[in-house]
mmCIF file with all atom_site columns, C-alpha atoms in Angstrom:
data_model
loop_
_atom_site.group_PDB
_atom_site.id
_atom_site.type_symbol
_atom_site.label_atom_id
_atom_site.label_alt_id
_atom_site.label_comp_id
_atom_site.label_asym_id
_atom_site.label_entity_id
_atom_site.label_seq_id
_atom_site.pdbx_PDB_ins_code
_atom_site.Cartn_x
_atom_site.Cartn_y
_atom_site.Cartn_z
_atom_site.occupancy
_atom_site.B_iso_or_equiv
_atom_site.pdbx_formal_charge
_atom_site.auth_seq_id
_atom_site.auth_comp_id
_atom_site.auth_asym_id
_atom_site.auth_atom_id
_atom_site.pdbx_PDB_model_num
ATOM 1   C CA . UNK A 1 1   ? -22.800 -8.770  -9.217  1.00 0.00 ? 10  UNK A CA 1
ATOM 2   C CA . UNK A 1 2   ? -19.374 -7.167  -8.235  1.00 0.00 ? 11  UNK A CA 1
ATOM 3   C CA . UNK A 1 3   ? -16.246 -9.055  -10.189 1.00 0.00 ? 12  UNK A CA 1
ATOM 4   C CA . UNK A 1 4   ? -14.862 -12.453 -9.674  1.00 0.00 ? 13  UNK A CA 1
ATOM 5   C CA . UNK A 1 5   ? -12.279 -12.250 -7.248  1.00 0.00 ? 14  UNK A CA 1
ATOM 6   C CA . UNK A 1 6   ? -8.189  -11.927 -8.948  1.00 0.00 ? 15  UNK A CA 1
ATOM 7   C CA . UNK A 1 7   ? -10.171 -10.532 -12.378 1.00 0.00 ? 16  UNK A CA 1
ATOM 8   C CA . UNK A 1 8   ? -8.685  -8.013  -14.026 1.00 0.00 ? 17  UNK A CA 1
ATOM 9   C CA . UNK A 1 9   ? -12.238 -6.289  -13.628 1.00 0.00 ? 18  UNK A CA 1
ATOM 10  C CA . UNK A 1 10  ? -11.617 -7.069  -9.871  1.00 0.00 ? 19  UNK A CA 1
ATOM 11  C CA . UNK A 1 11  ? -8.176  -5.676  -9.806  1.00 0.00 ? 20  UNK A CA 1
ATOM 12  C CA . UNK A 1 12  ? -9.480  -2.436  -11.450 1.00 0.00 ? 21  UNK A CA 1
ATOM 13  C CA . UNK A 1 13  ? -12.010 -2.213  -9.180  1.00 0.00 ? 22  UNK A CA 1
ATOM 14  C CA . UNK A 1 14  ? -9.447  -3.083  -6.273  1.00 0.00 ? 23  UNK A CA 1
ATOM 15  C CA . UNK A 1 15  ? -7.189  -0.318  -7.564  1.00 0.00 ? 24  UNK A CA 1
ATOM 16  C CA . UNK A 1 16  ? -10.106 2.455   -7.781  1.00 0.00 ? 25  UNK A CA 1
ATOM 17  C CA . UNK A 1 17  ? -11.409 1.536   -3.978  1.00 0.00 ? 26  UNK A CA 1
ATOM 18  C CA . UNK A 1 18  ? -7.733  2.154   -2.955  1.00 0.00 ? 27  UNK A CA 1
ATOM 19  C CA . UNK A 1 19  ? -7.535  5.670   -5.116  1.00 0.00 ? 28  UNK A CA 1
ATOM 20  C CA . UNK A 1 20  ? -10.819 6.460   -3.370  1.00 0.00 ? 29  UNK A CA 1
ATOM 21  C CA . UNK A 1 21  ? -9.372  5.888   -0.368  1.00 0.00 ? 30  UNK A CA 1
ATOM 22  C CA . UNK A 1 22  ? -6.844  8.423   -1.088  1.00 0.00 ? 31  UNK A CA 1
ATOM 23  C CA . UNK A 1 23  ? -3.931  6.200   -2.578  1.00 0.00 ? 32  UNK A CA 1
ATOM 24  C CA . UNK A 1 24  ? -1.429  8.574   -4.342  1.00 0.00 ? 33  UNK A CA 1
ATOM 25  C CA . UNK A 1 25  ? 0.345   6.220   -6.444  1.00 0.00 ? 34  UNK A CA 1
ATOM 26  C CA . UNK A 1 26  ? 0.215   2.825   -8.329  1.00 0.00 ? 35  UNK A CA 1
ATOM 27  C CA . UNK A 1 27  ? 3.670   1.242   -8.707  1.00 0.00 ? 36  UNK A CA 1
ATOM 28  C CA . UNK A 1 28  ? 4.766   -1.748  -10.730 1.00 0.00 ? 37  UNK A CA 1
ATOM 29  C CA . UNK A 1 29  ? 7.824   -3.960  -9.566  1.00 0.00 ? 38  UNK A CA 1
ATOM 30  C CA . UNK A 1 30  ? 10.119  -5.681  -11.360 1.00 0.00 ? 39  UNK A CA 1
ATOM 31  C CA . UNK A 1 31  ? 8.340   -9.288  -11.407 1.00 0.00 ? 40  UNK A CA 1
ATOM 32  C CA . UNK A 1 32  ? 4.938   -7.406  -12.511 1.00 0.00 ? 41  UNK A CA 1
ATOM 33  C CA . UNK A 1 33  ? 3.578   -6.703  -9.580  1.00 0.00 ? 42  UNK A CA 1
ATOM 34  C CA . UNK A 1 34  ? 1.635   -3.895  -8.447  1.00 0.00 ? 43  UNK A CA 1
ATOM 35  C CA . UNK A 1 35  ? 2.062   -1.925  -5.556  1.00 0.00 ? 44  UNK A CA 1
ATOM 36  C CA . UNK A 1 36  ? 0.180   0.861   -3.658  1.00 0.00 ? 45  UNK A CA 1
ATOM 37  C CA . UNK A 1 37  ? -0.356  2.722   -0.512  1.00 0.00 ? 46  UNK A CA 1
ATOM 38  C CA . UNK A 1 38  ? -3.432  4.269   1.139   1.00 0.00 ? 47  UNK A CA 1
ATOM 39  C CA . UNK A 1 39  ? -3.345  6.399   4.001   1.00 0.00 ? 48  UNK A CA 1
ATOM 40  C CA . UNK A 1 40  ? -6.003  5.143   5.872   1.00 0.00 ? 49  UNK A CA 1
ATOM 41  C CA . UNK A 1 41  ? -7.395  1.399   5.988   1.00 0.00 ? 50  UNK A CA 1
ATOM 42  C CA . UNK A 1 42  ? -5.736  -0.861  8.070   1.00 0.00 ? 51  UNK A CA 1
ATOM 43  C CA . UNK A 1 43  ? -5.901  -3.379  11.137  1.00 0.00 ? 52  UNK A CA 1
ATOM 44  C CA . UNK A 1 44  ? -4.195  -0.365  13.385  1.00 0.00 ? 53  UNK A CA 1
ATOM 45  C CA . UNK A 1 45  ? -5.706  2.786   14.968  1.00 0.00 ? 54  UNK A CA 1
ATOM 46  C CA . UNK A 1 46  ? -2.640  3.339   17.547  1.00 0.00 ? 55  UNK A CA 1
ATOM 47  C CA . UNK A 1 47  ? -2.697  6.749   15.225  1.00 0.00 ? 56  UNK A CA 1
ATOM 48  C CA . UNK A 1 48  ? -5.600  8.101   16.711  1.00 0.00 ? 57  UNK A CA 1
ATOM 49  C CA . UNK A 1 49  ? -7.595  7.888   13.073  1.00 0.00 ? 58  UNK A CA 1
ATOM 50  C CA . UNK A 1 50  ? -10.243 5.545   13.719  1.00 0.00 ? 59  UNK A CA 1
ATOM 51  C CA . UNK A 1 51  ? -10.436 3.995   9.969   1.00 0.00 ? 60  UNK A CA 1
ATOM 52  C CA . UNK A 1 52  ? -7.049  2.957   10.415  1.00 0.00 ? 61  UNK A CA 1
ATOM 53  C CA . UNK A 1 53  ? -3.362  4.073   10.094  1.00 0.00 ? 62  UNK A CA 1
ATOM 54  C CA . UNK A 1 54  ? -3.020  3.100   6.561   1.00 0.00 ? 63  UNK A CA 1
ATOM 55  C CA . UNK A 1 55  ? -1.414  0.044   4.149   1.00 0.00 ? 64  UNK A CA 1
ATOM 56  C CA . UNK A 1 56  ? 1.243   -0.815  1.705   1.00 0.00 ? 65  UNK A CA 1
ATOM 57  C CA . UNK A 1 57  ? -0.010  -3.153  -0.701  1.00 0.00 ? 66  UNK A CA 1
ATOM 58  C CA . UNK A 1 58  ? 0.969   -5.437  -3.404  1.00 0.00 ? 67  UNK A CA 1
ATOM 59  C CA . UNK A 1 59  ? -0.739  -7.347  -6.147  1.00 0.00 ? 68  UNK A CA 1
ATOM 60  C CA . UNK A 1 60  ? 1.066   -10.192 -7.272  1.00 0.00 ? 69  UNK A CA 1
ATOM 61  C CA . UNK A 1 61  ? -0.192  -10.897 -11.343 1.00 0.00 ? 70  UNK A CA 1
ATOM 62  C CA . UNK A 1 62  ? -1.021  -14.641 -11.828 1.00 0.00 ? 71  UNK A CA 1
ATOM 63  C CA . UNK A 1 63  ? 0.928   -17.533 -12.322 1.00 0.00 ? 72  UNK A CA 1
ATOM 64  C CA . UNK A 1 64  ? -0.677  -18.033 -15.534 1.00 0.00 ? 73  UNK A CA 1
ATOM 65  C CA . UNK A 1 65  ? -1.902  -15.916 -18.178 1.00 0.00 ? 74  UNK A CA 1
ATOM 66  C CA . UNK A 1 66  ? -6.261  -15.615 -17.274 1.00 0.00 ? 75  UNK A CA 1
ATOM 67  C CA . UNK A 1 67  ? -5.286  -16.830 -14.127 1.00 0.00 ? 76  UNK A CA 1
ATOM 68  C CA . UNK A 1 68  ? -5.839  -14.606 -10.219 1.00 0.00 ? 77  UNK A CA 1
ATOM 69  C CA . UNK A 1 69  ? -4.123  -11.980 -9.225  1.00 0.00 ? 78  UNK A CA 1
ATOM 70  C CA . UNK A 1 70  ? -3.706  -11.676 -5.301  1.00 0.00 ? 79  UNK A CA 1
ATOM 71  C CA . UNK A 1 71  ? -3.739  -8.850  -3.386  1.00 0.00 ? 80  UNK A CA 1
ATOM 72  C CA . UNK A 1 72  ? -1.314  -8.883  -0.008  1.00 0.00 ? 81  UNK A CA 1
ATOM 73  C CA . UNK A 1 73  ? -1.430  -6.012  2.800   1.00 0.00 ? 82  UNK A CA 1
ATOM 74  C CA . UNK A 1 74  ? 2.468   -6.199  2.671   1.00 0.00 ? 83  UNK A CA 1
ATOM 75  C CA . UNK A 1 75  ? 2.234   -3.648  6.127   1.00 0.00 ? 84  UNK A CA 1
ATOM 76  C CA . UNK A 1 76  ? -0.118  -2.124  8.403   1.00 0.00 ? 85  UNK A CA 1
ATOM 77  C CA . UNK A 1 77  ? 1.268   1.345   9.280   1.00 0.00 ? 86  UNK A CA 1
ATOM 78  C CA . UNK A 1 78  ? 1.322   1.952   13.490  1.00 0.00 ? 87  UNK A CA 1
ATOM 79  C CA . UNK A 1 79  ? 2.741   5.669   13.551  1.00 0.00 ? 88  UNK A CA 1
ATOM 80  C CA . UNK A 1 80  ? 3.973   3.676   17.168  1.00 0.00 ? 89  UNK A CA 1
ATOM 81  C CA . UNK A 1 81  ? 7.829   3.474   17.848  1.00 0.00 ? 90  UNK A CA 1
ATOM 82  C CA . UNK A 1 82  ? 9.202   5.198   14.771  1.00 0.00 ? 91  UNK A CA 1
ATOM 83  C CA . UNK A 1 83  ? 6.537   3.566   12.405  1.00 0.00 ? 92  UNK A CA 1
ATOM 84  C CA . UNK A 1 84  ? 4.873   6.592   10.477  1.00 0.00 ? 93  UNK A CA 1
ATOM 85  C CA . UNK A 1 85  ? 1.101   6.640   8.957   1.00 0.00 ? 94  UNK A CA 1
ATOM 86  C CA . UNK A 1 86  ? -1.117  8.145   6.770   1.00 0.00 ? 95  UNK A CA 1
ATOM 87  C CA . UNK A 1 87  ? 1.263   7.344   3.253   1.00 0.00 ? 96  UNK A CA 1
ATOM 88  C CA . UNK A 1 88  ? 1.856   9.628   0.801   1.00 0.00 ? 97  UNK A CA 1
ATOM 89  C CA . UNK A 1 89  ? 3.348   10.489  -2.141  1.00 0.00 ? 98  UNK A CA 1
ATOM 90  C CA . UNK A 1 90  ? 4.637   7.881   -4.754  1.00 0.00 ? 99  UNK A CA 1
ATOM 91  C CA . UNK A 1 91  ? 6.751   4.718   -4.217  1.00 0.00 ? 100 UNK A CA 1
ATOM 92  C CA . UNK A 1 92  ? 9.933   3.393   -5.963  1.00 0.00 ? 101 UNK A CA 1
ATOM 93  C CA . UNK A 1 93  ? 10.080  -0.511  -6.041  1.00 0.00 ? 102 UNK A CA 1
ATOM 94  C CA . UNK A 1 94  ? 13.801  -1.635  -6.635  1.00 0.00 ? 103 UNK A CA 1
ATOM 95  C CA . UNK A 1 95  ? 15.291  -4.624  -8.316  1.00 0.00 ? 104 UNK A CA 1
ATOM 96  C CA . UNK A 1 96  ? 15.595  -6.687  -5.066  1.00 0.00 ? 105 UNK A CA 1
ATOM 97  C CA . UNK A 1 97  ? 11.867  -5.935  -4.431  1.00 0.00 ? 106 UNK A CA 1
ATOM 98  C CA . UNK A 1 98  ? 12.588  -3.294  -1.437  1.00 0.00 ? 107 UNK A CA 1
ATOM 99  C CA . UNK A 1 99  ? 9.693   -0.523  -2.044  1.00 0.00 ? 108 UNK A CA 1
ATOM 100 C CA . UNK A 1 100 ? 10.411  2.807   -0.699  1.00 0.00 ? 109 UNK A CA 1
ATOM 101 C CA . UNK A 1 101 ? 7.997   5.488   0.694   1.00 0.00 ? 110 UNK A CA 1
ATOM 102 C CA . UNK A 1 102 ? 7.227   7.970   2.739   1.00 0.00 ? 111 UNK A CA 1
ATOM 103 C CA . UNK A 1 103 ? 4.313   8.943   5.663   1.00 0.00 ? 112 UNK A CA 1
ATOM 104 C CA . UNK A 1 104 ? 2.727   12.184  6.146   1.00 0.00 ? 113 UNK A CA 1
ATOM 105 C CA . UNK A 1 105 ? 2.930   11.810  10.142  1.00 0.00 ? 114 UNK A CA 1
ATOM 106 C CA . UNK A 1 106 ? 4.714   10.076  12.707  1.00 0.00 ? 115 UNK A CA 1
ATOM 107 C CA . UNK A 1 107 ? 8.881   10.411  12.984  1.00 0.00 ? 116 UNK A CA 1
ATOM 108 C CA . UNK A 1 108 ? 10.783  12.571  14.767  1.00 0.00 ? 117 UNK A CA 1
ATOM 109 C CA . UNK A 1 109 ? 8.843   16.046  15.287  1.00 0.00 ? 118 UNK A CA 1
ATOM 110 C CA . UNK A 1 110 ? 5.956   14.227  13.621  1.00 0.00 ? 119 UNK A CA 1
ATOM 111 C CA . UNK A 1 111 ? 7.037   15.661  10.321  1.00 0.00 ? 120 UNK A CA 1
ATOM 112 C CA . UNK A 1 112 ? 6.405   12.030  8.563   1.00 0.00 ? 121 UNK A CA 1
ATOM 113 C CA . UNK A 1 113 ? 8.801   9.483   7.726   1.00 0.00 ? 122 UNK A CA 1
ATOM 114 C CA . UNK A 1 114 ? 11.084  7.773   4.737   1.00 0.00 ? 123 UNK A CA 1
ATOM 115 C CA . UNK A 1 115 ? 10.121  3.976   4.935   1.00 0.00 ? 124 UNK A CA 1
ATOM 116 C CA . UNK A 1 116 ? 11.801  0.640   3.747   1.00 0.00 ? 125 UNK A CA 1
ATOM 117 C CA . UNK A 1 117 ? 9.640   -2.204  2.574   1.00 0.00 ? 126 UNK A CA 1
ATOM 118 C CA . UNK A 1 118 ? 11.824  -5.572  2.243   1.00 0.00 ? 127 UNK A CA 1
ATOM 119 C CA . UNK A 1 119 ? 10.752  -8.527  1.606   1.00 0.00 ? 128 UNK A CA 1
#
């Protein structure tokens, strides 16, 4: 019986899946929350790789202690009109909550891009 859904069990097992899936990095924010990338996944194939372009995530903790966390697909990378895919490499989450990144592919040349997350 897999974990109940927002469990820390379930977050564990949320952050492995997204390791397996090649995530390079596990960030936490300011406000406790944790973010990721992986570099495939995603609802967008516009890339060419037909498991998907890849995600930023975030897992906001719960409100309460023992309470859910929830997990939010904060962008679904395109590599289509200066979007980039395939993340890599680690993330910096800044006071204000932007999260910073960068792609493998896509950009000019297709040598990858620098991305801005803001809320």
């Amino acid at each position: 019986m897999p974990p109940a859904a927002g469990s820390t069990a379930w977050i564990l097992d949320y952050i492995r899946d997204a390791y397996d899936a090649g995530s390079e990095s596990v960030t936490i924010g300011p406000t406790g929350a944790i973010y990721f990338t992986t570099p495939i996944r995603g609802t967008s194939t516009a890339c060419g790789v037909s498991d998907g372009c890849g995600t930023l995530n975030e897992l906001l903790p719960p409100i309460s202690p023992g309470g859910t966390w929830t997990p939010v697909v904060l962008h679904n990378f395109t590599g289509q009109h200066g979007d980039g895919y395939q993340p890599n490499g680690g993330l910096v989450v800044t006071k204000d909550g932007s999260v910073y990144g960068t792609t493998y592919y896509g950009g000019d040349n297709f040598f990858g891009t620098v991305f801005r997350y803001t809320p």
